[in-house]
């Protein structure tokens, strides 16, 4: 009684699921509550950690504090570190965009911009795992053996001569 079972398994390969767009929008801060809360409760610490995760100096975002004081006085100016990091993230992950929109985001929506950067790095740096749990069975027909064919007994024949 032999049964042939052939299972076709998927071969490992690389699949890219990331596009040339941001994974989340600029105002989707509530999509990742840990990022949102960290940015809200301690924005300087959050920016320093995000910059370090990107591979930059830990204290680099503290340079932007001068720009915050200028913005509080009513003088809009572009925070250079925020702009540089946003452009760097776009270039590293191949996200389309332009410097003009980056300037607008970091100048007028700086916290939202940093949250978007942190979410993007978190999403894009996760390894992609594809699990195929349903094997495809190609052939599994068992052969039937009847009970009568299993009764094999030697027959003695006596010849009268």
PDB file of C-alpha atoms in Angstrom:
ATOM      1  CA  UNK A   1       0.000   0.000   0.000  1.00  0.00           C
ATOM      2  CA  UNK A   2       1.881   3.037  -1.226  1.00  0.00           C
ATOM      3  CA  UNK A   3       0.551   6.520  -1.218  1.00  0.00           C
ATOM      4  CA  UNK A   4       2.280   9.246  -3.154  1.00  0.00           C
ATOM      5  CA  UNK A   5       1.809  12.676  -1.680  1.00  0.00           C
ATOM      6  CA  UNK A   6       3.535  15.495  -3.487  1.00  0.00           C
ATOM      7  CA  UNK A   7       3.408  18.878  -1.868  1.00  0.00           C
ATOM      8  CA  UNK A   8       4.343  21.972  -3.811  1.00  0.00           C
ATOM      9  CA  UNK A   9       6.084  24.475  -1.561  1.00  0.00           C
ATOM     10  CA  UNK A  10       6.689  28.098  -2.332  1.00  0.00           C
ATOM     11  CA  UNK A  11      10.273  29.103  -2.969  1.00  0.00           C
ATOM     12  CA  UNK A  12      11.784  31.959  -0.987  1.00  0.00           C
ATOM     13  CA  UNK A  13      11.976  35.208  -2.857  1.00  0.00           C
ATOM     14  CA  UNK A  14      12.040  38.910  -2.290  1.00  0.00           C
ATOM     15  CA  UNK A  15       8.890  40.922  -2.695  1.00  0.00           C
ATOM     16  CA  UNK A  16       8.838  44.682  -2.432  1.00  0.00           C
ATOM     17  CA  UNK A  17       5.620  46.058  -1.007  1.00  0.00           C
ATOM     18  CA  UNK A  18       6.781  49.638  -0.631  1.00  0.00           C
ATOM     19  CA  UNK A  19       5.891  52.237  -3.204  1.00  0.00           C
ATOM     20  CA  UNK A  20       7.337  55.592  -4.106  1.00  0.00           C
ATOM     21  CA  UNK A  21       4.763  57.366  -1.902  1.00  0.00           C
ATOM     22  CA  UNK A  22       4.687  58.007   1.834  1.00  0.00           C
ATOM     23  CA  UNK A  23       3.030  55.053   3.596  1.00  0.00           C
ATOM     24  CA  UNK A  24       0.953  57.397   5.751  1.00  0.00           C
ATOM     25  CA  UNK A  25      -0.251  60.942   5.280  1.00  0.00           C
ATOM     26  CA  UNK A  26       1.149  64.017   6.982  1.00  0.00           C
ATOM     27  CA  UNK A  27      -1.874  64.262   9.318  1.00  0.00           C
ATOM     28  CA  UNK A  28      -2.168  60.521  10.087  1.00  0.00           C
ATOM     29  CA  UNK A  29      -0.491  60.968  13.466  1.00  0.00           C
ATOM     30  CA  UNK A  30      -3.046  58.759  15.220  1.00  0.00           C
ATOM     31  CA  UNK A  31      -2.168  55.752  13.034  1.00  0.00           C
ATOM     32  CA  UNK A  32       0.693  54.913  15.409  1.00  0.00           C
ATOM     33  CA  UNK A  33      -0.149  55.943  18.958  1.00  0.00           C
ATOM     34  CA  UNK A  34       3.338  55.270  20.348  1.00  0.00           C
ATOM     35  CA  UNK A  35       4.843  57.726  17.860  1.00  0.00           C
ATOM     36  CA  UNK A  36       2.059  60.237  18.467  1.00  0.00           C
ATOM     37  CA  UNK A  37       2.387  60.139  22.262  1.00  0.00           C
ATOM     38  CA  UNK A  38       6.188  60.316  22.225  1.00  0.00           C
ATOM     39  CA  UNK A  39       6.075  63.364  19.949  1.00  0.00           C
ATOM     40  CA  UNK A  40       3.364  65.067  21.992  1.00  0.00           C
ATOM     41  CA  UNK A  41       4.802  64.528  25.464  1.00  0.00           C
ATOM     42  CA  UNK A  42       8.499  65.094  24.753  1.00  0.00           C
ATOM     43  CA  UNK A  43       9.085  66.446  21.256  1.00  0.00           C
ATOM     44  CA  UNK A  44      12.836  67.209  21.651  1.00  0.00           C
ATOM     45  CA  UNK A  45      13.530  63.660  22.914  1.00  0.00           C
ATOM     46  CA  UNK A  46      11.395  62.234  20.106  1.00  0.00           C
ATOM     47  CA  UNK A  47      13.246  64.163  17.397  1.00  0.00           C
ATOM     48  CA  UNK A  48      16.629  63.151  18.814  1.00  0.00           C
ATOM     49  CA  UNK A  49      15.633  59.464  18.879  1.00  0.00           C
ATOM     50  CA  UNK A  50      14.228  59.636  15.348  1.00  0.00           C
ATOM     51  CA  UNK A  51      17.412  61.263  14.052  1.00  0.00           C
ATOM     52  CA  UNK A  52      19.513  58.604  15.798  1.00  0.00           C
ATOM     53  CA  UNK A  53      17.348  55.837  14.287  1.00  0.00           C
ATOM     54  CA  UNK A  54      18.014  57.368  10.872  1.00  0.00           C
ATOM     55  CA  UNK A  55      21.755  57.260  11.538  1.00  0.00           C
ATOM     56  CA  UNK A  56      22.400  60.914  12.328  1.00  0.00           C
ATOM     57  CA  UNK A  57      23.891  62.469  15.458  1.00  0.00           C
ATOM     58  CA  UNK A  58      21.632  62.099  18.484  1.00  0.00           C
ATOM     59  CA  UNK A  59      21.693  65.815  19.393  1.00  0.00           C
ATOM     60  CA  UNK A  60      21.417  67.192  15.862  1.00  0.00           C
ATOM     61  CA  UNK A  61      17.688  68.132  16.066  1.00  0.00           C
ATOM     62  CA  UNK A  62      18.411  70.414  19.019  1.00  0.00           C
ATOM     63  CA  UNK A  63      19.796  72.917  16.494  1.00  0.00           C
ATOM     64  CA  UNK A  64      16.195  73.498  15.385  1.00  0.00           C
ATOM     65  CA  UNK A  65      15.342  75.005  18.799  1.00  0.00           C
ATOM     66  CA  UNK A  66      16.610  78.381  17.560  1.00  0.00           C
ATOM     67  CA  UNK A  67      14.063  78.240  14.752  1.00  0.00           C
ATOM     68  CA  UNK A  68      11.249  77.487  17.176  1.00  0.00           C
ATOM     69  CA  UNK A  69      12.068  80.645  19.119  1.00  0.00           C
ATOM     70  CA  UNK A  70      12.048  82.659  15.885  1.00  0.00           C
ATOM     71  CA  UNK A  71       8.693  81.163  14.895  1.00  0.00           C
ATOM     72  CA  UNK A  72       7.261  82.041  18.308  1.00  0.00           C
ATOM     73  CA  UNK A  73       8.171  85.666  17.627  1.00  0.00           C
ATOM     74  CA  UNK A  74       6.239  85.532  14.344  1.00  0.00           C
ATOM     75  CA  UNK A  75       9.140  85.076  11.932  1.00  0.00           C
ATOM     76  CA  UNK A  76       8.610  81.923   9.900  1.00  0.00           C
ATOM     77  CA  UNK A  77      11.865  80.203   9.049  1.00  0.00           C
ATOM     78  CA  UNK A  78      12.657  76.733   7.819  1.00  0.00           C
ATOM     79  CA  UNK A  79      14.161  74.423  10.463  1.00  0.00           C
ATOM     80  CA  UNK A  80      17.298  73.140   8.693  1.00  0.00           C
ATOM     81  CA  UNK A  81      17.688  69.812  10.509  1.00  0.00           C
ATOM     82  CA  UNK A  82      14.023  68.894  10.068  1.00  0.00           C
ATOM     83  CA  UNK A  83      14.241  69.721   6.375  1.00  0.00           C
ATOM     84  CA  UNK A  84      17.495  67.813   5.889  1.00  0.00           C
ATOM     85  CA  UNK A  85      16.168  64.713   7.646  1.00  0.00           C
ATOM     86  CA  UNK A  86      12.891  64.758   5.717  1.00  0.00           C
ATOM     87  CA  UNK A  87      14.743  65.027   2.396  1.00  0.00           C
ATOM     88  CA  UNK A  88      17.138  62.294   3.556  1.00  0.00           C
ATOM     89  CA  UNK A  89      14.273  59.917   4.359  1.00  0.00           C
ATOM     90  CA  UNK A  90      12.686  60.613   0.974  1.00  0.00           C
ATOM     91  CA  UNK A  91      15.963  59.879  -0.814  1.00  0.00           C
ATOM     92  CA  UNK A  92      16.788  56.750   1.190  1.00  0.00           C
ATOM     93  CA  UNK A  93      13.401  55.129   0.623  1.00  0.00           C
ATOM     94  CA  UNK A  94      12.822  56.449  -2.909  1.00  0.00           C
ATOM     95  CA  UNK A  95       9.764  58.511  -2.009  1.00  0.00           C
ATOM     96  CA  UNK A  96       8.669  61.059  -4.581  1.00  0.00           C
ATOM     97  CA  UNK A  97       8.371  64.667  -3.530  1.00  0.00           C
ATOM     98  CA  UNK A  98       9.941  68.070  -3.875  1.00  0.00           C
ATOM     99  CA  UNK A  99      11.862  70.459  -1.677  1.00  0.00           C
ATOM    100  CA  UNK A 100       9.071  73.051  -1.794  1.00  0.00           C
ATOM    101  CA  UNK A 101       6.491  70.775  -0.143  1.00  0.00           C
ATOM    102  CA  UNK A 102       9.132  69.578   2.334  1.00  0.00           C
ATOM    103  CA  UNK A 103       9.801  73.216   3.307  1.00  0.00           C
ATOM    104  CA  UNK A 104       6.092  73.823   3.837  1.00  0.00           C
ATOM    105  CA  UNK A 105       5.649  70.697   5.965  1.00  0.00           C
ATOM    106  CA  UNK A 106       8.633  71.288   8.260  1.00  0.00           C
ATOM    107  CA  UNK A 107       7.899  75.014   8.630  1.00  0.00           C
ATOM    108  CA  UNK A 108       4.181  74.917   9.349  1.00  0.00           C
ATOM    109  CA  UNK A 109       3.559  71.286  10.438  1.00  0.00           C
ATOM    110  CA  UNK A 110       6.872  70.364  12.029  1.00  0.00           C
ATOM    111  CA  UNK A 111       5.545  67.913  14.617  1.00  0.00           C
ATOM    112  CA  UNK A 112       3.368  66.157  12.039  1.00  0.00           C
ATOM    113  CA  UNK A 113       6.342  65.980   9.684  1.00  0.00           C
ATOM    114  CA  UNK A 114       8.537  64.336  12.341  1.00  0.00           C
ATOM    115  CA  UNK A 115       5.750  61.854  13.151  1.00  0.00           C
ATOM    116  CA  UNK A 116       5.414  60.976   9.467  1.00  0.00           C
ATOM    117  CA  UNK A 117       9.183  60.458   9.216  1.00  0.00           C
ATOM    118  CA  UNK A 118       9.200  58.183  12.283  1.00  0.00           C
ATOM    119  CA  UNK A 119       6.224  56.145  11.016  1.00  0.00           C
ATOM    120  CA  UNK A 120       7.818  55.777   7.586  1.00  0.00           C
ATOM    121  CA  UNK A 121      11.111  54.547   9.009  1.00  0.00           C
ATOM    122  CA  UNK A 122       9.253  52.127  11.280  1.00  0.00           C
ATOM    123  CA  UNK A 123       7.186  50.727   8.400  1.00  0.00           C
ATOM    124  CA  UNK A 124       9.966  50.511   5.821  1.00  0.00           C
ATOM    125  CA  UNK A 125      12.549  48.960   8.114  1.00  0.00           C
ATOM    126  CA  UNK A 126      10.353  46.017   9.139  1.00  0.00           C
ATOM    127  CA  UNK A 127      11.282  42.786   7.382  1.00  0.00           C
ATOM    128  CA  UNK A 128       8.603  41.410   5.097  1.00  0.00           C
ATOM    129  CA  UNK A 129       7.549  37.869   6.051  1.00  0.00           C
ATOM    130  CA  UNK A 130       5.335  35.834   3.769  1.00  0.00           C
ATOM    131  CA  UNK A 131       3.930  32.599   5.193  1.00  0.00           C
ATOM    132  CA  UNK A 132       2.181  30.054   3.011  1.00  0.00           C
ATOM    133  CA  UNK A 133       0.325  27.717   5.366  1.00  0.00           C
ATOM    134  CA  UNK A 134      -1.907  25.960   2.839  1.00  0.00           C
ATOM    135  CA  UNK A 135       0.107  23.321   0.966  1.00  0.00           C
ATOM    136  CA  UNK A 136      -1.095  22.273  -2.453  1.00  0.00           C
ATOM    137  CA  UNK A 137      -1.697  18.527  -2.661  1.00  0.00           C
ATOM    138  CA  UNK A 138      -1.024  17.223  -6.129  1.00  0.00           C
ATOM    139  CA  UNK A 139      -1.773  13.504  -5.753  1.00  0.00           C
ATOM    140  CA  UNK A 140      -2.994  11.440  -2.802  1.00  0.00           C
ATOM    141  CA  UNK A 141      -5.057   8.510  -4.122  1.00  0.00           C
ATOM    142  CA  UNK A 142      -4.648   5.464  -1.864  1.00  0.00           C
ATOM    143  CA  UNK A 143      -4.827   2.097  -3.561  1.00  0.00           C
ATOM    144  CA  UNK A 144      -7.525  -0.219  -2.245  1.00  0.00           C
ATOM    145  CA  UNK A 145      -6.611  -3.766  -1.319  1.00  0.00           C
ATOM    146  CA  UNK A 146      -9.453  -6.201  -0.992  1.00  0.00           C
ATOM    147  CA  UNK A 147      -9.616  -8.770   1.774  1.00  0.00           C
ATOM    148  CA  UNK A 148      -9.877 -11.696  -0.650  1.00  0.00           C
ATOM    149  CA  UNK A 149      -6.603 -10.969  -2.340  1.00  0.00           C
ATOM    150  CA  UNK A 150      -4.809 -11.059   0.994  1.00  0.00           C
ATOM    151  CA  UNK A 151      -5.841 -14.680   1.697  1.00  0.00           C
ATOM    152  CA  UNK A 152      -3.097 -16.554   0.004  1.00  0.00           C
ATOM    153  CA  UNK A 153      -2.724 -20.075   1.286  1.00  0.00           C
ATOM    154  CA  UNK A 154      -0.634 -22.800  -0.225  1.00  0.00           C
ATOM    155  CA  UNK A 155      -2.790 -25.594  -1.612  1.00  0.00           C
ATOM    156  CA  UNK A 156      -1.583 -29.049  -1.349  1.00  0.00           C
ATOM    157  CA  UNK A 157      -2.538 -31.313  -4.098  1.00  0.00           C
ATOM    158  CA  UNK A 158      -2.222 -34.971  -3.518  1.00  0.00           C
ATOM    159  CA  UNK A 159      -1.771 -36.993  -6.582  1.00  0.00           C
ATOM    160  CA  UNK A 160      -2.983 -40.587  -6.503  1.00  0.00           C
ATOM    161  CA  UNK A 161      -0.927 -42.714  -8.708  1.00  0.00           C
TER     162      UNK A 161
END
